[in-house]
GROMACS .gro file of C-alpha atoms in nm:
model
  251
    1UNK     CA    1  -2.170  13.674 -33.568
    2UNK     CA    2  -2.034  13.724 -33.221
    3UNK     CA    3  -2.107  13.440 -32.951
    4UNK     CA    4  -2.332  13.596 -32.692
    5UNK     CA    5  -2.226  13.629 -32.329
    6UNK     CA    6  -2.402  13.523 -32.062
    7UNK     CA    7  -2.512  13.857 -31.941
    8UNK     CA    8  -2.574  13.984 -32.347
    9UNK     CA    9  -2.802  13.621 -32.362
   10UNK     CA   10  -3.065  13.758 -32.128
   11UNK     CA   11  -3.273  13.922 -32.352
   12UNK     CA   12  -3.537  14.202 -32.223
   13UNK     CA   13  -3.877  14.065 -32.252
   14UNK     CA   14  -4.185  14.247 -32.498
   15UNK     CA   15  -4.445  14.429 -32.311
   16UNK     CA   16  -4.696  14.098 -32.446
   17UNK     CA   17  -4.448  13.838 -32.278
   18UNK     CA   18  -4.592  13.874 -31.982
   19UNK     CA   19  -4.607  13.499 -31.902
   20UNK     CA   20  -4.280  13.485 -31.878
   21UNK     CA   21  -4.373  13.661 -31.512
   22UNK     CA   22  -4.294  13.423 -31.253
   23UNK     CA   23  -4.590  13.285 -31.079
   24UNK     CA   24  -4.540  13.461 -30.748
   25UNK     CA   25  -4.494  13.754 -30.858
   26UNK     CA   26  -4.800  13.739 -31.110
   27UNK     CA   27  -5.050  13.651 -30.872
   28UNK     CA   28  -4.980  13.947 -30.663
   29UNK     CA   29  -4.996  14.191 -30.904
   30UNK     CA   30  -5.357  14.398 -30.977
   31UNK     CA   31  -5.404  14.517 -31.321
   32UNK     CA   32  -5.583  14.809 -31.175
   33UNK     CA   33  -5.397  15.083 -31.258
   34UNK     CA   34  -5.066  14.901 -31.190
   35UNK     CA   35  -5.136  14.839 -30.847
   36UNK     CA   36  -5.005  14.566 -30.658
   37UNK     CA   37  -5.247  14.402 -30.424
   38UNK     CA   38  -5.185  14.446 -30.067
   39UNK     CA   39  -5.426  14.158 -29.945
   40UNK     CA   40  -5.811  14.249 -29.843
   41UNK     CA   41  -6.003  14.073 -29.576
   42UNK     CA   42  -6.347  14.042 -29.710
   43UNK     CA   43  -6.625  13.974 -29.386
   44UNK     CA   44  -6.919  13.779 -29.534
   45UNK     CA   45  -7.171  13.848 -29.282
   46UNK     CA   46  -7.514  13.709 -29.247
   47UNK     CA   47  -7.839  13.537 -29.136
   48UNK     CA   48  -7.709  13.102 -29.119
   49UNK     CA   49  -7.814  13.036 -29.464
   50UNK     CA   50  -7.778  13.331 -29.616
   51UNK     CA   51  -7.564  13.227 -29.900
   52UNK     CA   52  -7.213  13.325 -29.715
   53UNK     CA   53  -7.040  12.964 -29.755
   54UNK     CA   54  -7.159  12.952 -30.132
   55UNK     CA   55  -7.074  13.301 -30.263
   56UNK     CA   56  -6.692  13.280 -30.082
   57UNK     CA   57  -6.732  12.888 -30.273
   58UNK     CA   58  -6.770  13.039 -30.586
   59UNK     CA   59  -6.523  13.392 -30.565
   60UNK     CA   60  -6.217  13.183 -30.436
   61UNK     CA   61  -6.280  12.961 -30.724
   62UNK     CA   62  -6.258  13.265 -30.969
   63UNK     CA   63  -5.948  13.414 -30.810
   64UNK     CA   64  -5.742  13.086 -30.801
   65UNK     CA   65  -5.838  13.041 -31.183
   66UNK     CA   66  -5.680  13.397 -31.226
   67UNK     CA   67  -5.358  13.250 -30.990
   68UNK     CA   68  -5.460  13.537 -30.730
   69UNK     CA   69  -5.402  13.435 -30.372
   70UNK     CA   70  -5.724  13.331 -30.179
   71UNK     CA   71  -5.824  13.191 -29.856
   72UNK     CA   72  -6.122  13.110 -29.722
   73UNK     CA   73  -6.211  13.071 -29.346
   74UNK     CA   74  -6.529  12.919 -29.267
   75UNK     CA   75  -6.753  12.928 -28.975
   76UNK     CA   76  -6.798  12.542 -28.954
   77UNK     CA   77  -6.449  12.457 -29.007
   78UNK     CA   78  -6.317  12.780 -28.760
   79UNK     CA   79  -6.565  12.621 -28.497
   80UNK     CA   80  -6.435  12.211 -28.547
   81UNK     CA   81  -6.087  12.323 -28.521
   82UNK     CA   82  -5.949  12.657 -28.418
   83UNK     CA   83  -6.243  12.775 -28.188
   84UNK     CA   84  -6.386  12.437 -28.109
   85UNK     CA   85  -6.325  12.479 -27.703
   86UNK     CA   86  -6.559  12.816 -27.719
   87UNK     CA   87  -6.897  12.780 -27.560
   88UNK     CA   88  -7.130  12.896 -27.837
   89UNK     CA   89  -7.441  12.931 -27.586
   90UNK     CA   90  -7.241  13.198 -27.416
   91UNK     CA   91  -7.263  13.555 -27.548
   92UNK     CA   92  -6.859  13.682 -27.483
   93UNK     CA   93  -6.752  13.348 -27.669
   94UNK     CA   94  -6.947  13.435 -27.960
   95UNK     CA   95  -6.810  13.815 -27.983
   96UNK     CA   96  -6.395  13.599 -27.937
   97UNK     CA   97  -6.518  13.340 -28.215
   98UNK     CA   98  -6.499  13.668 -28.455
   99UNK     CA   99  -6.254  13.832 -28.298
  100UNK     CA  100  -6.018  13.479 -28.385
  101UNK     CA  101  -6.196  13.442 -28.704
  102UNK     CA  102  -6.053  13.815 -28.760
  103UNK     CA  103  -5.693  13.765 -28.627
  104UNK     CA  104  -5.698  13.455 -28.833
  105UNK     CA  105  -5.771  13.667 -29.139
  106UNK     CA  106  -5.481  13.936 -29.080
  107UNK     CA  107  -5.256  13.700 -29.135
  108UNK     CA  108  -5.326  13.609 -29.488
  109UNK     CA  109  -5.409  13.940 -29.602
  110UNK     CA  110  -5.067  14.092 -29.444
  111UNK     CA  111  -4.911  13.821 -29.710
  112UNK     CA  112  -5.118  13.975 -30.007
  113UNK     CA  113  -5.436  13.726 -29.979
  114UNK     CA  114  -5.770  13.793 -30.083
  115UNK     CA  115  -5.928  13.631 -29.717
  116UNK     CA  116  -6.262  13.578 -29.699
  117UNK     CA  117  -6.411  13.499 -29.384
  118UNK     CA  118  -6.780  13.333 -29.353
  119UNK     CA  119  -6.980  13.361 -29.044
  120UNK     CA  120  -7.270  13.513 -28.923
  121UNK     CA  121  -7.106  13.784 -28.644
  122UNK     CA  122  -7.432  13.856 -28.573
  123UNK     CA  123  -7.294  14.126 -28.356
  124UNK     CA  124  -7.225  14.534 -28.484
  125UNK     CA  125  -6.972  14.584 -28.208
  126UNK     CA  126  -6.775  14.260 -28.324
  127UNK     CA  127  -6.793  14.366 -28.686
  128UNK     CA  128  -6.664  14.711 -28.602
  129UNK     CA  129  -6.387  14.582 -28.369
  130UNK     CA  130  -6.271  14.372 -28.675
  131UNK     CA  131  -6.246  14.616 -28.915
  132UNK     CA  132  -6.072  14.840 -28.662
  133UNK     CA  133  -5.815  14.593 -28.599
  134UNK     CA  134  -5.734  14.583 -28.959
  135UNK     CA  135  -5.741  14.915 -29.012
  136UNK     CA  136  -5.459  14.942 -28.721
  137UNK     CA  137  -5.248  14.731 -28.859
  138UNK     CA  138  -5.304  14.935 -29.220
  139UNK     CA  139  -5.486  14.593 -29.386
  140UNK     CA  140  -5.804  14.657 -29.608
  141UNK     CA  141  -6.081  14.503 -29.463
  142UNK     CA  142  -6.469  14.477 -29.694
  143UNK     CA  143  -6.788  14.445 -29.527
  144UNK     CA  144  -7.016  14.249 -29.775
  145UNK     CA  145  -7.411  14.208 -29.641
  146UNK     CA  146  -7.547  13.883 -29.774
  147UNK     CA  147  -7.884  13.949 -29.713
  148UNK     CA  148  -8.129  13.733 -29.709
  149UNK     CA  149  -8.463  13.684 -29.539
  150UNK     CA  150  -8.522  13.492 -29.274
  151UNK     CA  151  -8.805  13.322 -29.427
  152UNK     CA  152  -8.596  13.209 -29.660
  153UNK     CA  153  -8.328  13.082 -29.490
  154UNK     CA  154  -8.588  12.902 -29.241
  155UNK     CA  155  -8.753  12.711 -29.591
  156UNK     CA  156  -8.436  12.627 -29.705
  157UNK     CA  157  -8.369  12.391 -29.371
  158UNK     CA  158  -8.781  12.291 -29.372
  159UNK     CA  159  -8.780  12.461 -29.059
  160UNK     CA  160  -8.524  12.188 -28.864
  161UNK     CA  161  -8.310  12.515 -28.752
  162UNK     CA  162  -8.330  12.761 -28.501
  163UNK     CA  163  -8.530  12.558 -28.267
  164UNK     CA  164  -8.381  12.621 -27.902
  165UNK     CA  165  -8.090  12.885 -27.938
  166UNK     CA  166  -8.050  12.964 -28.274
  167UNK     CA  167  -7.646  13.138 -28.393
  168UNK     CA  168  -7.858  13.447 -28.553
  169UNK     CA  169  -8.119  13.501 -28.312
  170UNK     CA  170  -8.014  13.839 -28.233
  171UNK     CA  171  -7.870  13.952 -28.574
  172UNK     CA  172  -7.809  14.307 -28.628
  173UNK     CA  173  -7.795  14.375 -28.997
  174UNK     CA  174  -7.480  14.580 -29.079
  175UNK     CA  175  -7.447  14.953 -29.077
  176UNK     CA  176  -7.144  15.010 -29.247
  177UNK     CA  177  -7.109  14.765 -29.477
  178UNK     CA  178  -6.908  14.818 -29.860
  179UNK     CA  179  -7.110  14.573 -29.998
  180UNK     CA  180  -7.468  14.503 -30.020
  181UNK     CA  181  -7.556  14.144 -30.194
  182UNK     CA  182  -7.980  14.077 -30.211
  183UNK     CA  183  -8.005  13.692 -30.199
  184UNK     CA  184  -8.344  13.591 -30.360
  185UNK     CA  185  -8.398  13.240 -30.439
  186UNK     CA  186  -8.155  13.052 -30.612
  187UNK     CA  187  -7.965  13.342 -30.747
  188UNK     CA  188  -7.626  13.276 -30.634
  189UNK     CA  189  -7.467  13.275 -30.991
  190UNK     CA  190  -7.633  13.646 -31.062
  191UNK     CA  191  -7.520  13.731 -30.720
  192UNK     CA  192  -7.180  13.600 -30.773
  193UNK     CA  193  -7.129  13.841 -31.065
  194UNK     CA  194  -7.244  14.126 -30.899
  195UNK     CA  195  -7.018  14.047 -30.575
  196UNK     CA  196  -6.705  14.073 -30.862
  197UNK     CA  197  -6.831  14.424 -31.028
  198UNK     CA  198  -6.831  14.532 -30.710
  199UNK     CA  199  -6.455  14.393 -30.612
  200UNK     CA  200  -6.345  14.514 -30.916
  201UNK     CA  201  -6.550  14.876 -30.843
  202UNK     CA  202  -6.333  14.887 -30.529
  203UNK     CA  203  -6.018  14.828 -30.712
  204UNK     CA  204  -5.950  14.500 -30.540
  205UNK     CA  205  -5.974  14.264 -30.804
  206UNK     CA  206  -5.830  14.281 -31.178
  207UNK     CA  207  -6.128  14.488 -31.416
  208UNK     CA  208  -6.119  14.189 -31.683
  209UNK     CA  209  -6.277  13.928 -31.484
  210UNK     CA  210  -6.590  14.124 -31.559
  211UNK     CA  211  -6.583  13.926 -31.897
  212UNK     CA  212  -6.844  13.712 -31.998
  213UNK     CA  213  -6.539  13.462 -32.105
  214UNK     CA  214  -6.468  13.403 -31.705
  215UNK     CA  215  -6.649  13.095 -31.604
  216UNK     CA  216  -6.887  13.154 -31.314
  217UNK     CA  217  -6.912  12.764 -31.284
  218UNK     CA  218  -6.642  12.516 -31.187
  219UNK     CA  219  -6.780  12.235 -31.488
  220UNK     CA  220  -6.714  12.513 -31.761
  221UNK     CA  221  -6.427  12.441 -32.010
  222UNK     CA  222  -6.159  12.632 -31.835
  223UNK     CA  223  -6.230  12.488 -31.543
  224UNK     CA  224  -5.955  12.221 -31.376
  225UNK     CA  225  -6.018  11.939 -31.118
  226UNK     CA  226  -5.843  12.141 -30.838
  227UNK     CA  227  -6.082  12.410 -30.891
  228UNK     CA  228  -6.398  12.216 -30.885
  229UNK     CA  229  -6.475  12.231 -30.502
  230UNK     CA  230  -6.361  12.495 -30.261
  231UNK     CA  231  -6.070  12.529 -30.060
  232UNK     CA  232  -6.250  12.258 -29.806
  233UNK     CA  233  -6.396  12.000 -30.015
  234UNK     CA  234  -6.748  12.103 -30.064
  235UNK     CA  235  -6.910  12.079 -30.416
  236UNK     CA  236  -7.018  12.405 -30.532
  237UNK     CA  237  -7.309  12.293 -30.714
  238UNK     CA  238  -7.419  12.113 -30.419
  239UNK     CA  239  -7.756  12.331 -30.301
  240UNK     CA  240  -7.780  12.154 -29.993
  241UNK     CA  241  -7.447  12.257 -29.896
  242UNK     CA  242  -7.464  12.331 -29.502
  243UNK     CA  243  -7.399  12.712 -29.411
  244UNK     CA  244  -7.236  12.804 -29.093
  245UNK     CA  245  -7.474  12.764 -28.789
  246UNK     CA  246  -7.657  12.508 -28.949
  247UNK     CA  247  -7.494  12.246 -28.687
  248UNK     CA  248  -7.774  12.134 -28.420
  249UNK     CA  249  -7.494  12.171 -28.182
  250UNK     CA  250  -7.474  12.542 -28.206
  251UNK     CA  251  -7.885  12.572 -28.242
   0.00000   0.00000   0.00000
């Protein structure tokens, strides 16, 4: 039996060896129809308490199980570092915050990253002039509506927020929005199933993590210790969780 040479050694892989894909290369790749993924911005946009924070908690958590490329930018941690000289009481620094938060974004998804961005950009004009800057710069960019009443979102803080100048007093709900996510008491694990059928509707996210088998919760079996909190440290079981605007500074 001849000795194999070094080039006759590397044998071709099966179609089923495909974790023998190197890890890069494998978390870039869609199994949509062969696509590979180009990097979305997804805009979480909402009343402060809403849900935003949790939901992005919970999806990033999904997507790094899967070794797809995620980052999450949060309003509270945009505002403490990047944005923390902005005036919040003043109305053009509000409409910059999202223009930064969107900038920010760009950058990820131009790398292949699913980015998803949490704030309330209470604003339609700001939400538009986001999703035309991606669009510019050929970047797929999601509107997802997490909405949620204001009732609600006033019970959930016993009524400590909004007092003198609250970050959503002049919300305008979105008009073009992709997404539509109804957040009704504590149903953020229903709603985080429904955010993913709709991903995976708009061809952004592999089809099988519609499987019962993929663990909506970071303590199921599959789960490891690097993917029980978020990307920023917060506990994704934790209820009380703060959601961006929620800082008496910014009330």
């Amino acid at each position: 039996m001849a000795t194999p040479t070094p080039s006759s050694s590397k044998i071709a892989l099966s179609p089923t060896s495909e974790s023998f894909v190197s890890p890069p290369m494998k978390r870039r790749r869609l199994e949509s129809g062969g696509e590979t993924n180009k990097g979305c911005t997804l805009l979480l946009t909402g009343l402060a308490k809403a849900g935003k924070t949790k939901l992005s908690s919970k999806l990033s958590t999904i997507l790094k199980q899967e070794r797809i490329q995620v980052k999450e930018l949060d309003g509270k941690l945009l505002r403490a570092g990047l944005c923390s000289k902005l005036d919040f009481y003043d109305d053009d620094a509000r409409s910059t915050f999202v223009h930064l938060a969107s900038e920010a974004a760009k950058l990820f998804t131009s790398e292949g990253f699913i980015t998803i961005i949490s704030i309330v950009a209470p604003l339609e004009k700001d939400r538009q002039e986001a999703r035309k800057s991606h669009e510019n710069d050929g970047l797929r960019f999601v509107e997802v509506f997490v909405d949620r009443s204001r009732v609600e979102c006033v019970r959930e803080t016993d009524g400590m927020k909004n007092v003198i100048h609250p970050i959503d007093w002049d919300y305008e709900p979105p008009t073009s929005h992709e997404i539509h996510l109804h957040r009704s008491g504590n149903n953020v694990d229903d709603l985080t199933r429904e955010f993913v059928s709709e991903l995976v509707a708009h061809k952004l996210i592999p089809p099988h993590l519609l499987q019962p088998t993929v663990p909506f919760s970071p303590s199921g079996p599959t789960s490891s210790p690097s993917t029980t909190v978020d990307s920023f440290g917060f506990d994704l079981d934790d209820d009380n969780e703060e959601e961006d605007g929620d800082d008496p500074k910014y009330l």
